């Protein structure tokens, strides 16, 4: 769509939205649990999924939890979306168990940041969401690209590394983490958030309760096919960092040995 | 549910001894559905956040914290898994009930005792035996955690002999209420419960009667001090004194004189759930031990690389894997049996009662086996930690003390051992399980020429399957001859019963383990199950050892001369390996598998 038309369409739609409850889309990456064993296959070009437990990307979970607050306090509707294959469904179902109203899975391997952002943009446009909360980055590949690209593709406002978010009608107040401090911004919907810890705290994260888990079964999980989009980067090779060596303890009185080790062995001075 | 289940010929209680089971017909932890996996994850998150992170509070006798966390468990719905939906519960099946009980019980014995006492013996007598009015009135409050329940059966003079209690219930002159007077002891949750299930005797009745008694200090109810205990320090355990406590007649549970039956049936469920409750504790002990052994360096080597430590880790992991395999196999049998009964017109209440009762033998077997596993595992956990394990600053010390009670409550392991064999013999007498035919066949086999048929050893588990068949024969030989010899007097020969019970227990455990691994090999491939195959083999090796030892002990105690010689020869034949396993190699392989996964993850992998 041409940018000018898009802006007109968006402003009309924003006007409309002020009469209706906010519709939030939380973007969820399905990532390996932090305790997973990391291995690669196919000549170190593919991540080995064997025996790996998957979880909601922690940055996304902070966003989802904040979205639940908007649902409970401000009557927002919360949908969750993930670009992924069938094995991403348990993660989406967990988001439903936590309280999201509906889930969408774009049926494709999330091959790179642009591909994912393009798919999400399609979902946002079709679903007419006014607030999109994604994690600042996923903890698997740590690309950190998707929220920014998504905001650009949609022509929406964007706050990255967001650590606090309040919404009042169409107005948003957000705090961002910046080097050595924080920045408070005011902006308006429609808005894309690159969220992280601070949106809510770890102790606010919700454990899906048994009733929620049972209800999740009855909630809609829509399957949509991906739109054409180029994959702009290809993984050539993964390498693991060298394993950590043993710790050497140096006697507190033996500074010469310490200097020698730092100079000749660690080569840091 | 399912006519499909109903039509399937599922194993009856105790029948495993005389009937082969196909591996496809056992349920394993790898068969959990997505919803159950999510429940498990939620439960683990709850434990990590609320219990594991605050373990010192449980050690410091912080009873209020136990109560607080029980309420939080209630908010998450964890207290109502087994409660029917019409009474505010989740109405989930027996496997889900076991699953939550398993994973919620890993952090400490204080919470798991409070949880078990409340959801099991504190709530279930009402869901299973209560009238509609009683259920409407009490169950929703218990399911949500607004109220907690406690179970008052034991008295100073009535422990294992539960029906001998002296607490009296006297009907008032106007016939509106009973007055209960008596002393109950070792009452879990007494300090914070709102409701007691109390057993008392009316007049000179042969059997006791159950009552629902609301906790009201104004109504003649007083509590003793908190007991000072070896373990489970934050589980509230007190004496409860009833002094002419008035209980409306409508609060009688079931019928007059039915109390002993209620008590015993509540205990059947309690027993299998206690087995589940001893599993996650083992997993966490193993994880801590593996973590410590990987970091602890002596002789410039992480101690996990030493064979002496590897042997311990392998045995610990095998214990846990074996216990899991048998517990979930039985849980699903119970769930299916309940479904069959409901399909044939039983109410949920009747179906559940009968479904669990059917597998009372397995419930006792599991209670004994898994409570002993958790003791051995936490003991070795201390040993791996060395001096640090003896310190109250590490979780091993409390794990070991907390594990100890599991061999005592829900019927001591001695009572349960004898019960398992006793119930089996009774089932055989009633014709519910045909032991006589197979026992006679074994007798004939003993007299005949040994078969020289050998299985095709190239096939996975060929030798192991053959051995398990022969272990069953050992039980039939020993128990069959003992029954013939002593008849109804068998119950007086307790040492013999205990030995026979150990054979029974080992047989059930190893068969369940082998079937689980076989099923998973078929589904996920042999490569992915290497450690599990090794654990199956090590588990079987140990079982064969126990069976040989206990059978010998039993045979010599009652058979003489030629009969004794023939049975001992039979025993040798039945417990013989053709290809002896390399036990050292198995242990090394298992320990490496566990170390690679950084702990016990065999409950999660598939």
CSV table of C-alpha atoms in Angstrom, one decimal, chain B residues 63 114 117 148-152 184-196 215 221-226 235-241:
chain,number,residue,atom,x,y,z
B,63,UNK,CA,4.1,-23.5,59.7
B,114,UNK,CA,0.4,-30.9,53.8
B,117,UNK,CA,-3.0,-34.9,53.6
B,148,UNK,CA,-7.9,-27.3,54.6
B,149,UNK,CA,-8.7,-30.8,55.7
B,150,UNK,CA,-7.1,-33.3,58.1
B,151,UNK,CA,-7.6,-36.9,58.7
B,152,UNK,CA,-7.9,-38.3,62.3
B,184,UNK,CA,-6.1,-38.7,67.9
B,185,UNK,CA,-2.4,-38.3,67.2
B,186,UNK,CA,0.0,-37.6,64.4
B,187,UNK,CA,-2.6,-35.5,62.7
B,188,UNK,CA,-1.1,-33.7,59.7
B,189,UNK,CA,-2.4,-30.2,59.0
B,190,UNK,CA,-4.0,-30.1,62.4
B,191,UNK,CA,-2.7,-26.6,63.1
B,192,UNK,CA,-4.4,-24.9,60.3
B,193,UNK,CA,-7.2,-27.1,59.1
B,194,UNK,CA,-10.9,-26.2,59.1
B,195,UNK,CA,-12.2,-29.7,58.9
B,196,UNK,CA,-11.4,-33.1,60.3
B,215,UNK,CA,-12.9,-27.3,63.5
B,221,UNK,CA,-11.7,-29.5,70.2
B,222,UNK,CA,-8.2,-28.8,71.5
B,223,UNK,CA,-4.9,-29.3,69.9
B,224,UNK,CA,-1.6,-30.6,71.4
B,225,UNK,CA,1.7,-28.8,70.8
B,226,UNK,CA,3.4,-29.2,67.5
B,235,UNK,CA,4.3,-29.9,58.3
B,236,UNK,CA,1.9,-29.2,61.2
B,237,UNK,CA,1.6,-32.4,63.2
B,238,UNK,CA,-0.4,-32.3,66.4
B,239,UNK,CA,-2.6,-34.3,68.7
B,240,UNK,CA,-6.3,-33.5,68.4
B,241,UNK,CA,-8.5,-34.0,71.5
